[in-house]
Short mmCIF file of C-alpha atoms in Angstrom, two decimals:
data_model
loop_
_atom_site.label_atom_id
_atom_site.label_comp_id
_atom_site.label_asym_id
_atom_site.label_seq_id
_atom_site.Cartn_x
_atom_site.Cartn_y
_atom_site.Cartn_z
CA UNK A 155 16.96 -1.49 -9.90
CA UNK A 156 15.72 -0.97 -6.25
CA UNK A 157 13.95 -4.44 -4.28
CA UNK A 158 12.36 -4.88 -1.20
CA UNK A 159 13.15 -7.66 0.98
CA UNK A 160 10.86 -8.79 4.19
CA UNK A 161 11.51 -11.90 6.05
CA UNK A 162 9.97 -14.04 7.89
CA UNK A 163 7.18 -14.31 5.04
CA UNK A 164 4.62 -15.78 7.85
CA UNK A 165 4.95 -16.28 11.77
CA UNK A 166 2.80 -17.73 14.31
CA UNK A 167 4.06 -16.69 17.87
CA UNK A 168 2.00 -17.03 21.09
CA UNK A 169 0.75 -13.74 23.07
CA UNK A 170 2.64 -12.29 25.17
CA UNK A 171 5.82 -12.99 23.21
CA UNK A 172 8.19 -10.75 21.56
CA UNK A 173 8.07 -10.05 17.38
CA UNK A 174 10.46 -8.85 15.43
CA UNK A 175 10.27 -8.44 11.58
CA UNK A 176 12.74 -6.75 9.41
CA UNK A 177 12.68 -5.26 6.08
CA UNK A 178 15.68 -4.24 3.97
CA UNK A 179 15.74 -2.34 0.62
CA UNK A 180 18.55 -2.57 -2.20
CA UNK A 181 19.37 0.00 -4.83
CA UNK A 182 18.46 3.22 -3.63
CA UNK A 183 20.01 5.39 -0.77
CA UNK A 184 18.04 7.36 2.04
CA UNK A 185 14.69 5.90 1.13
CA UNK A 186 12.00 7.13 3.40
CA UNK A 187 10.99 3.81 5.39
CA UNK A 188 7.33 3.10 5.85
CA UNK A 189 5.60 0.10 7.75
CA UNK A 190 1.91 -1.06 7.33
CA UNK A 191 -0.87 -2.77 8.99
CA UNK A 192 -3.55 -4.63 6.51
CA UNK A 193 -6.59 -5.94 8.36
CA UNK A 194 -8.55 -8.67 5.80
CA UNK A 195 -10.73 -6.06 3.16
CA UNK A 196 -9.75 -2.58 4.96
CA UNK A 197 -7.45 -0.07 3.67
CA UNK A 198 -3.38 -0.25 4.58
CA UNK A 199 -2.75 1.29 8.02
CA UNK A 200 0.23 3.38 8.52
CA UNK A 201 2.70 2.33 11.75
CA UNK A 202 5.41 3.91 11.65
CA UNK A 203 7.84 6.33 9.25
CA UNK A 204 11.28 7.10 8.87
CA UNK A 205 13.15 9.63 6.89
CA UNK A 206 16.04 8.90 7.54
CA UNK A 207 18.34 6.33 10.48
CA UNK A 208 17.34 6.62 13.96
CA UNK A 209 14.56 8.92 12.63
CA UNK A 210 11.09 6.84 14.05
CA UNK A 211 7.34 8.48 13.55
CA UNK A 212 5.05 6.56 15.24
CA UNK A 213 1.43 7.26 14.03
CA UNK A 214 -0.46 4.90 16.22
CA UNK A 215 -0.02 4.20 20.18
CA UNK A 216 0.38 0.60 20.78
CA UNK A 217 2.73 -1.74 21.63
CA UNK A 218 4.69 -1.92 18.82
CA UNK A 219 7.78 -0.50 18.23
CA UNK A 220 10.30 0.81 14.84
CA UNK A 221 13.99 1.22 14.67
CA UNK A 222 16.02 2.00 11.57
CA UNK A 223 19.85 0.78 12.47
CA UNK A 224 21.54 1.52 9.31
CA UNK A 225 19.81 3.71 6.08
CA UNK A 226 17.99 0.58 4.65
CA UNK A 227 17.45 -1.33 6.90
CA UNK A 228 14.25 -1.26 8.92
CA UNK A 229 12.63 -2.73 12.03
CA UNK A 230 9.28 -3.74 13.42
CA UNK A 231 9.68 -5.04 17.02
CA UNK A 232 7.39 -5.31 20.50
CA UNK A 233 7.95 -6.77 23.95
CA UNK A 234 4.98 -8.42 24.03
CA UNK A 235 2.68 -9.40 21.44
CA UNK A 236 -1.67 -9.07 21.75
CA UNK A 237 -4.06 -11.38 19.69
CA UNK A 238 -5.36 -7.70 18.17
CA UNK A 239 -1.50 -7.72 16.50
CA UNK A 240 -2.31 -10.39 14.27
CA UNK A 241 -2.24 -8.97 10.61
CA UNK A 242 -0.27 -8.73 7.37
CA UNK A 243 2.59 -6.31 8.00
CA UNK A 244 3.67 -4.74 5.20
CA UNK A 245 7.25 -2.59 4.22
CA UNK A 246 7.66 0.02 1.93
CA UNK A 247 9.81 2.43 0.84
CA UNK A 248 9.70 6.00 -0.98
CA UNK A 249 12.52 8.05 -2.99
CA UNK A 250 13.23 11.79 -0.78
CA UNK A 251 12.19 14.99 -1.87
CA UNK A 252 9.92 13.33 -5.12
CA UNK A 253 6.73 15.40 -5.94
CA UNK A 254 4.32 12.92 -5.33
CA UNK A 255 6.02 10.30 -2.89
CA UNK A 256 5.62 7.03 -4.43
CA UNK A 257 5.68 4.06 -2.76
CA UNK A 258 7.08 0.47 -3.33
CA UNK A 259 5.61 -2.31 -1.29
CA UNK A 260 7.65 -5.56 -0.22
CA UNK A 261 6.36 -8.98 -0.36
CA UNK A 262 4.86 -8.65 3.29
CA UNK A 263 4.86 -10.62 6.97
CA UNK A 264 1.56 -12.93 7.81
CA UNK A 265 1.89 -12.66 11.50
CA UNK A 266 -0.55 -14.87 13.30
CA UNK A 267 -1.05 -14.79 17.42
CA UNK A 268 -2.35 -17.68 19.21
CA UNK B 200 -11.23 15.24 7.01
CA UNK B 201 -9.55 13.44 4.41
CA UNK B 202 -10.99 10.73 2.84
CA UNK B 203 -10.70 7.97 0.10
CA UNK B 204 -13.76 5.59 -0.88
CA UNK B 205 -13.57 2.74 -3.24
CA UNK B 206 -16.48 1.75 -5.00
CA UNK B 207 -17.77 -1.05 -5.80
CA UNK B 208 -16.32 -3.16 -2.83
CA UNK B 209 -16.10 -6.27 -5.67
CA UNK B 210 -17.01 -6.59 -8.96
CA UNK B 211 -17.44 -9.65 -11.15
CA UNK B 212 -17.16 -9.62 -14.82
CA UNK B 213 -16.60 -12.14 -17.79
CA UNK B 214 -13.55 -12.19 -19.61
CA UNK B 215 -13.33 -9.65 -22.48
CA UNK B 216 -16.56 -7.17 -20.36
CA UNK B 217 -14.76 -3.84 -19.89
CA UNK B 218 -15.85 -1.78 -16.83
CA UNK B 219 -14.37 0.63 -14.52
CA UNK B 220 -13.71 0.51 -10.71
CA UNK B 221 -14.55 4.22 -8.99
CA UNK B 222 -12.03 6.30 -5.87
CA UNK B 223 -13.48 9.20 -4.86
CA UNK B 224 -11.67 11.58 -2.28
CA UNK B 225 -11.55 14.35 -0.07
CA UNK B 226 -8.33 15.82 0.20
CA UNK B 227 -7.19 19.42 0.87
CA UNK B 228 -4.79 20.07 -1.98
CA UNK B 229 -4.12 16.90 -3.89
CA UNK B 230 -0.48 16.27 -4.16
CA UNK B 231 -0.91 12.98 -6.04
CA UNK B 232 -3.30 9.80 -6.67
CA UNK B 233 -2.01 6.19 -6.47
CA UNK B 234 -3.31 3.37 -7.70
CA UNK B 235 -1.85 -0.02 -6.87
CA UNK B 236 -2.83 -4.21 -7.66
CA UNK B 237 -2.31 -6.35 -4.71
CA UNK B 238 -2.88 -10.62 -5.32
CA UNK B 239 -3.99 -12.88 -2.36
CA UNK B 240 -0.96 -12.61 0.40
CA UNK B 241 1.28 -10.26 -1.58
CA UNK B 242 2.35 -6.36 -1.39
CA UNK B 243 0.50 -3.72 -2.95
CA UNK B 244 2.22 -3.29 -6.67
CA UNK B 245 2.00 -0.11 -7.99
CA UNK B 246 0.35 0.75 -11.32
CA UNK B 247 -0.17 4.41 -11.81
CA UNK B 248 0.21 8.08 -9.68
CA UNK B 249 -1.77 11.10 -11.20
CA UNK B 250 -1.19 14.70 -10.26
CA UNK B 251 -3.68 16.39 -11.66
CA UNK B 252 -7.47 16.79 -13.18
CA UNK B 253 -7.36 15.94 -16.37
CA UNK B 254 -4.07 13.57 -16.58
CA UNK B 255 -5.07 9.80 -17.99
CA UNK B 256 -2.75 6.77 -17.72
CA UNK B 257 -2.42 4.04 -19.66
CA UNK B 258 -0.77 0.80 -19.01
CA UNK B 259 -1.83 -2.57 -20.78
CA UNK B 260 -5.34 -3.25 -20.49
CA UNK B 261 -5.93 -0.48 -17.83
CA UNK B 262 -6.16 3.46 -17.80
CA UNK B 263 -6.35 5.46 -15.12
CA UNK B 264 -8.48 8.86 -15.53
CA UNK B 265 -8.91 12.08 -12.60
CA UNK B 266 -11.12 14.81 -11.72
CA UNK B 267 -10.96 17.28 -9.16
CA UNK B 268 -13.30 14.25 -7.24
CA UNK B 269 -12.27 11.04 -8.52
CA UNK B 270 -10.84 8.73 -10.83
CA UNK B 271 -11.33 5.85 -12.49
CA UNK B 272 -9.54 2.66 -13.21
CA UNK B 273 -10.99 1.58 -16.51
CA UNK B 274 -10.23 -1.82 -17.43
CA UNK B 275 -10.70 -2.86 -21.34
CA UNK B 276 -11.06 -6.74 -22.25
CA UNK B 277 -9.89 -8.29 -18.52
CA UNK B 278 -8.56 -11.55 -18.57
CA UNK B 279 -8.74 -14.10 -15.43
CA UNK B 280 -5.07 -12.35 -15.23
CA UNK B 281 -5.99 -9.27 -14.15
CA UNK B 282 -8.41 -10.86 -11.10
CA UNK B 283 -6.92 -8.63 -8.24
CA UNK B 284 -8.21 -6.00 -5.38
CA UNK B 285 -7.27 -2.78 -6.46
CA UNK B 286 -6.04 -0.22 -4.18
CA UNK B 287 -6.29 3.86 -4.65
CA UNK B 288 -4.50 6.00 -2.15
CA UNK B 289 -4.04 9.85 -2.12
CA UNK B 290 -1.39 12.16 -0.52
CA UNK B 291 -2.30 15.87 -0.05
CA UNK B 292 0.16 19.06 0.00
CA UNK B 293 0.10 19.52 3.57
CA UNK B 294 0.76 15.68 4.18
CA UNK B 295 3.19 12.97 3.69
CA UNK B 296 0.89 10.19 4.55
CA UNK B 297 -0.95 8.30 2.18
CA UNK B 298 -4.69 8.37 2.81
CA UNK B 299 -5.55 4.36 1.41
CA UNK B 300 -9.38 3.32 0.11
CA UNK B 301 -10.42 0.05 1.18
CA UNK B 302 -10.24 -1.61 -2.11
CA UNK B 303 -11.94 -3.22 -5.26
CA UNK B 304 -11.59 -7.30 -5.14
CA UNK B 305 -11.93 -7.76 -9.27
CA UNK B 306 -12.66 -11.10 -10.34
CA UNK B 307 -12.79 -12.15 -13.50
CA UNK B 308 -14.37 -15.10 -14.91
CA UNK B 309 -12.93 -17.22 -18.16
#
């Protein structure tokens, strides 16, 4: 069976320092890679997507950044974090090619900035 | 512009009081519906995806109905167990991304 794996489960890091979180999925090959933003009681905002490794879509400008070094394995990284980057930052993961593409979440990061 | 919208925004019940929890969308060509539990500080887990009007799922003491507007999460008998927010997404044809609802938070009282 396929599982989801996202570490550190919470973080507090000061602004202006760099984040990295990482996300890794077992039992399945060339998952489509998805990472989420959750704000406290609004819907799940997309980041970033990847179909496949060194394949990045970014859907919203910031500061962060995505990089997908091997096929499941997957990134969230930036230079420098902003207070506005606090969230829970979620990692999920979809089969290719499926008619409705459903997605499995992982446990998730609570990423605080002071 | 596509839209999902989750209603109520919580909903309290007593244990064993059946109700239903509402998404209603606006998509151009549905290519499926999701629905999904997510507990306090945990990923979304998912519970159903329907493809088309008329298609019902059933799983425990939930079933998931859908129109050509919405669908319903109908929950029969909850117990403090199923206290949750419940999350409905869609994805249209022309699309990969999900297009997420805000959420339910359902609490149920022993």
């Amino acid at each position: 069976s396929q599982t989801i794996h996202q570490w550190p489960a919470t973080l507090v890091q000061p602004v202006g320092s760099p984040l990295s979180l990482e996300c890794t999925v077992e039992g399945t090959s060339n998952p489509n890679l998805y990472w989420y933003r959750q704000a406290a009681g609004r819907g799940l905002q997309l980041l970033f997507y990847s179909v496949g490794i060194g394949q990045i879509s970014s859907e919203v400008p910031q500061n962060l950044s995505a990089s997908r070094p091997q096929d499941r394995q997957f990134i969230l990284s930036s230079k420098k974090l902003l207070l506005s980057d606090s969230g829970f930052y979620l990692c999920a993961w979809s089969g290719a090619g499926g008619v409705a593409d459903t997605q499995y979440f992982g446990p998730g990061t609570r990423l605080t900035v002071l | 512009e596509d839209q999902v919208t989750q209603s109520p925004e919580a909903l309290r019940l007593q244990e064993g009081e059946s109700s239903s929890l509402n998404c209603s969308y606006t998509v151009s060509g549905l290519r499926g519906l999701f629905w999904y539990r997510q507990d306090p500080g945990k990923g979304p887990e998912f519970l159903f995806t329907l493809y088309s009007a008329g298609e019902e799922k059933e799983k425990e003491r939930l079933k998931a109905t859908l129109t050509k507007k919405e669908s319903f999460l109908h929950i029969t008998a909850p117990k403090p167990e199923d206290s949750a927010t419940y999350l409905c997404a869609v994805q249209a044809n022309s699309n990969y991304q999900l297009i997420w609802g805000a959420g339910t938070k359902l609490i149920i009282k022993p």
